[in-house]
PDB file of C-alpha atoms in Angstrom:
ATOM      1  CA  UNK C   1     114.429 133.811 104.790  1.00  0.00           C
ATOM      2  CA  UNK C   2     116.295 133.684 107.896  1.00  0.00           C
ATOM      3  CA  UNK C   3     114.806 132.761 110.920  1.00  0.00           C
ATOM      4  CA  UNK C   4     116.619 133.112 114.193  1.00  0.00           C
ATOM      5  CA  UNK C   5     115.438 130.996 117.335  1.00  0.00           C
ATOM      6  CA  UNK C   6     115.574 133.576 120.673  1.00  0.00           C
ATOM      7  CA  UNK C   7     114.377 133.206 124.820  1.00  0.00           C
ATOM      8  CA  UNK C   8     112.912 136.337 126.326  1.00  0.00           C
ATOM      9  CA  UNK C   9     112.968 137.416 129.931  1.00  0.00           C
ATOM     10  CA  UNK C  10     109.905 139.024 131.466  1.00  0.00           C
ATOM     11  CA  UNK C  11     112.053 139.524 134.748  1.00  0.00           C
ATOM     12  CA  UNK C  12     109.232 140.962 137.172  1.00  0.00           C
ATOM     13  CA  UNK C  13     110.023 142.055 141.107  1.00  0.00           C
ATOM     14  CA  UNK C  14     106.273 143.001 143.145  1.00  0.00           C
ATOM     15  CA  UNK C  15     104.199 144.522 140.292  1.00  0.00           C
ATOM     16  CA  UNK C  16     106.853 146.129 137.888  1.00  0.00           C
ATOM     17  CA  UNK C  17     108.783 144.833 135.072  1.00  0.00           C
ATOM     18  CA  UNK C  18     111.937 145.062 133.721  1.00  0.00           C
ATOM     19  CA  UNK C  19     112.360 146.429 130.483  1.00  0.00           C
ATOM     20  CA  UNK C  20     115.781 147.092 128.799  1.00  0.00           C
ATOM     21  CA  UNK C  21     116.910 150.113 125.981  1.00  0.00           C
ATOM     22  CA  UNK C  22     118.651 148.485 123.093  1.00  0.00           C
ATOM     23  CA  UNK C  23     122.343 150.373 123.052  1.00  0.00           C
ATOM     24  CA  UNK C  24     123.434 149.164 119.259  1.00  0.00           C
ATOM     25  CA  UNK C  25     122.703 148.268 115.523  1.00  0.00           C
ATOM     26  CA  UNK C  26     119.778 149.263 113.155  1.00  0.00           C
ATOM     27  CA  UNK C  27     116.949 149.032 115.920  1.00  0.00           C
ATOM     28  CA  UNK C  28     118.973 151.352 118.665  1.00  0.00           C
ATOM     29  CA  UNK C  29     116.846 153.212 121.258  1.00  0.00           C
ATOM     30  CA  UNK C  30     114.112 150.984 121.109  1.00  0.00           C
ATOM     31  CA  UNK C  31     112.813 149.223 123.862  1.00  0.00           C
ATOM     32  CA  UNK C  32     113.142 145.269 124.117  1.00  0.00           C
ATOM     33  CA  UNK C  33     112.569 142.543 126.818  1.00  0.00           C
ATOM     34  CA  UNK C  34     116.262 141.072 127.666  1.00  0.00           C
ATOM     35  CA  UNK C  35     117.815 137.827 126.232  1.00  0.00           C
ATOM     36  CA  UNK C  36     118.841 136.351 123.009  1.00  0.00           C
ATOM     37  CA  UNK C  37     120.343 133.469 120.788  1.00  0.00           C
ATOM     38  CA  UNK C  38     119.574 129.869 121.462  1.00  0.00           C
ATOM     39  CA  UNK C  39     123.132 127.726 121.288  1.00  0.00           C
ATOM     40  CA  UNK C  40     122.912 124.153 120.080  1.00  0.00           C
ATOM     41  CA  UNK C  41     121.491 121.854 122.964  1.00  0.00           C
ATOM     42  CA  UNK C  42     120.286 124.509 124.929  1.00  0.00           C
ATOM     43  CA  UNK C  43     117.137 124.326 126.314  1.00  0.00           C
ATOM     44  CA  UNK C  44     115.291 128.051 126.448  1.00  0.00           C
ATOM     45  CA  UNK C  45     115.553 127.840 130.000  1.00  0.00           C
ATOM     46  CA  UNK C  46     119.013 127.547 130.397  1.00  0.00           C
ATOM     47  CA  UNK C  47     120.033 129.734 127.643  1.00  0.00           C
ATOM     48  CA  UNK C  48     117.371 132.445 128.983  1.00  0.00           C
ATOM     49  CA  UNK C  49     119.955 131.807 132.492  1.00  0.00           C
ATOM     50  CA  UNK C  50     123.220 131.985 130.403  1.00  0.00           C
ATOM     51  CA  UNK C  51     122.071 135.667 128.353  1.00  0.00           C
ATOM     52  CA  UNK C  52     120.412 137.345 131.444  1.00  0.00           C
ATOM     53  CA  UNK C  53     124.009 136.718 132.999  1.00  0.00           C
ATOM     54  CA  UNK C  54     126.069 137.402 129.890  1.00  0.00           C
ATOM     55  CA  UNK C  55     123.538 141.034 129.827  1.00  0.00           C
ATOM     56  CA  UNK C  56     122.524 142.065 133.256  1.00  0.00           C
ATOM     57  CA  UNK C  57     125.284 139.934 135.252  1.00  0.00           C
ATOM     58  CA  UNK C  58     122.897 138.128 137.498  1.00  0.00           C
ATOM     59  CA  UNK C  59     120.921 135.299 138.491  1.00  0.00           C
ATOM     60  CA  UNK C  60     117.605 134.600 137.534  1.00  0.00           C
ATOM     61  CA  UNK C  61     114.823 132.254 137.999  1.00  0.00           C
ATOM     62  CA  UNK C  62     112.853 131.038 135.635  1.00  0.00           C
ATOM     63  CA  UNK C  63     109.417 130.481 136.476  1.00  0.00           C
ATOM     64  CA  UNK C  64     106.476 130.113 133.801  1.00  0.00           C
ATOM     65  CA  UNK C  65     106.322 130.036 129.864  1.00  0.00           C
ATOM     66  CA  UNK C  66     104.192 133.253 128.633  1.00  0.00           C
ATOM     67  CA  UNK C  67     104.138 132.750 124.811  1.00  0.00           C
ATOM     68  CA  UNK C  68     106.282 132.168 122.104  1.00  0.00           C
ATOM     69  CA  UNK C  69     105.775 135.408 119.541  1.00  0.00           C
ATOM     70  CA  UNK C  70     107.465 134.724 115.322  1.00  0.00           C
ATOM     71  CA  UNK C  71     108.075 138.306 113.618  1.00  0.00           C
ATOM     72  CA  UNK C  72     108.766 139.130 110.212  1.00  0.00           C
ATOM     73  CA  UNK C  73     111.502 141.872 110.216  1.00  0.00           C
ATOM     74  CA  UNK C  74     112.625 142.647 106.858  1.00  0.00           C
ATOM     75  CA  UNK C  75     115.988 140.850 107.141  1.00  0.00           C
ATOM     76  CA  UNK C  76     114.883 137.702 108.935  1.00  0.00           C
ATOM     77  CA  UNK C  77     112.129 135.871 110.624  1.00  0.00           C
ATOM     78  CA  UNK C  78     112.318 135.783 114.724  1.00  0.00           C
ATOM     79  CA  UNK C  79     111.043 132.749 117.061  1.00  0.00           C
ATOM     80  CA  UNK C  80     110.807 134.330 120.602  1.00  0.00           C
ATOM     81  CA  UNK C  81     110.288 132.121 122.856  1.00  0.00           C
ATOM     82  CA  UNK C  82     108.995 134.489 126.297  1.00  0.00           C
ATOM     83  CA  UNK C  83     109.306 133.248 130.098  1.00  0.00           C
ATOM     84  CA  UNK C  84     107.995 135.382 133.177  1.00  0.00           C
ATOM     85  CA  UNK C  85     110.881 135.384 135.368  1.00  0.00           C
ATOM     86  CA  UNK C  86     112.434 137.267 138.813  1.00  0.00           C
ATOM     87  CA  UNK C  87     115.623 137.808 139.948  1.00  0.00           C
ATOM     88  CA  UNK C  88     117.751 135.195 142.338  1.00  0.00           C
ATOM     89  CA  UNK C  89     120.294 137.921 143.001  1.00  0.00           C
ATOM     90  CA  UNK C  90     119.221 141.273 143.021  1.00  0.00           C
ATOM     91  CA  UNK C  91     122.224 143.408 141.638  1.00  0.00           C
ATOM     92  CA  UNK C  92     121.473 144.262 137.550  1.00  0.00           C
ATOM     93  CA  UNK C  93     124.583 145.578 135.523  1.00  0.00           C
ATOM     94  CA  UNK C  94     123.548 146.600 132.377  1.00  0.00           C
ATOM     95  CA  UNK C  95     126.233 145.067 129.727  1.00  0.00           C
ATOM     96  CA  UNK C  96     124.681 145.686 126.354  1.00  0.00           C
ATOM     97  CA  UNK C  97     121.765 147.730 126.836  1.00  0.00           C
ATOM     98  CA  UNK C  98     122.451 151.610 127.076  1.00  0.00           C
ATOM     99  CA  UNK C  99     119.209 151.967 129.478  1.00  0.00           C
ATOM    100  CA  UNK C 100     116.880 150.108 131.680  1.00  0.00           C
ATOM    101  CA  UNK C 101     113.483 150.613 133.129  1.00  0.00           C
ATOM    102  CA  UNK C 102     111.266 148.923 136.163  1.00  0.00           C
ATOM    103  CA  UNK C 103     107.441 149.583 134.361  1.00  0.00           C
ATOM    104  CA  UNK C 104     104.326 148.764 136.382  1.00  0.00           C
ATOM    105  CA  UNK C 105     101.508 147.068 134.027  1.00  0.00           C
ATOM    106  CA  UNK C 106      99.889 150.420 133.152  1.00  0.00           C
ATOM    107  CA  UNK C 107     103.477 151.490 132.451  1.00  0.00           C
ATOM    108  CA  UNK C 108     104.385 149.208 129.491  1.00  0.00           C
ATOM    109  CA  UNK C 109     103.030 151.232 126.489  1.00  0.00           C
ATOM    110  CA  UNK C 110     105.297 154.611 127.932  1.00  0.00           C
ATOM    111  CA  UNK C 111     108.114 153.206 125.639  1.00  0.00           C
ATOM    112  CA  UNK C 112     108.460 152.321 122.446  1.00  0.00           C
ATOM    113  CA  UNK C 113     108.966 148.341 122.482  1.00  0.00           C
ATOM    114  CA  UNK C 114     110.455 146.551 119.274  1.00  0.00           C
ATOM    115  CA  UNK C 115     107.517 144.817 117.151  1.00  0.00           C
ATOM    116  CA  UNK C 116     108.162 141.440 118.019  1.00  0.00           C
ATOM    117  CA  UNK C 117     107.606 142.745 122.227  1.00  0.00           C
ATOM    118  CA  UNK C 118     104.958 144.606 120.970  1.00  0.00           C
ATOM    119  CA  UNK C 119     102.845 141.472 121.015  1.00  0.00           C
ATOM    120  CA  UNK C 120     104.459 140.418 124.032  1.00  0.00           C
ATOM    121  CA  UNK C 121     103.361 143.394 125.802  1.00  0.00           C
ATOM    122  CA  UNK C 122      99.701 142.640 124.582  1.00  0.00           C
ATOM    123  CA  UNK C 123      99.757 139.727 126.373  1.00  0.00           C
ATOM    124  CA  UNK C 124     101.404 140.576 130.004  1.00  0.00           C
ATOM    125  CA  UNK C 125      98.055 143.450 129.873  1.00  0.00           C
ATOM    126  CA  UNK C 126      95.693 140.545 129.491  1.00  0.00           C
ATOM    127  CA  UNK C 127      97.298 138.468 131.963  1.00  0.00           C
ATOM    128  CA  UNK C 128      97.176 138.722 136.043  1.00  0.00           C
ATOM    129  CA  UNK C 129     100.314 139.190 136.890  1.00  0.00           C
TER     130      UNK C 129
END
């Protein structure tokens, strides 16, 4: 089975966490943490900063490693490295996503997360932010 290695940003502002809704593909309309595939020679932190610039036209600080999730989707195995992040610049622009929300910790279960992201949400629910 093909393996894809990606990074995800859990962007925090105050007591809220940023969630994005996919606007394309097989998982259109499902929610996820923004991020994407690592390129050859990149560290996870470098990949995350690049992906967030591409997807949201903003700069982030990668603050703390949260977890690595492995999940078997029907067509590939995903390995996702997740980091707690904060905004360096306030402006966000959705370049690839259909919608976005700032969710309080007790609102995290109010959207339909992609299966791999569900594991991240469970980790977040048990962590002091």
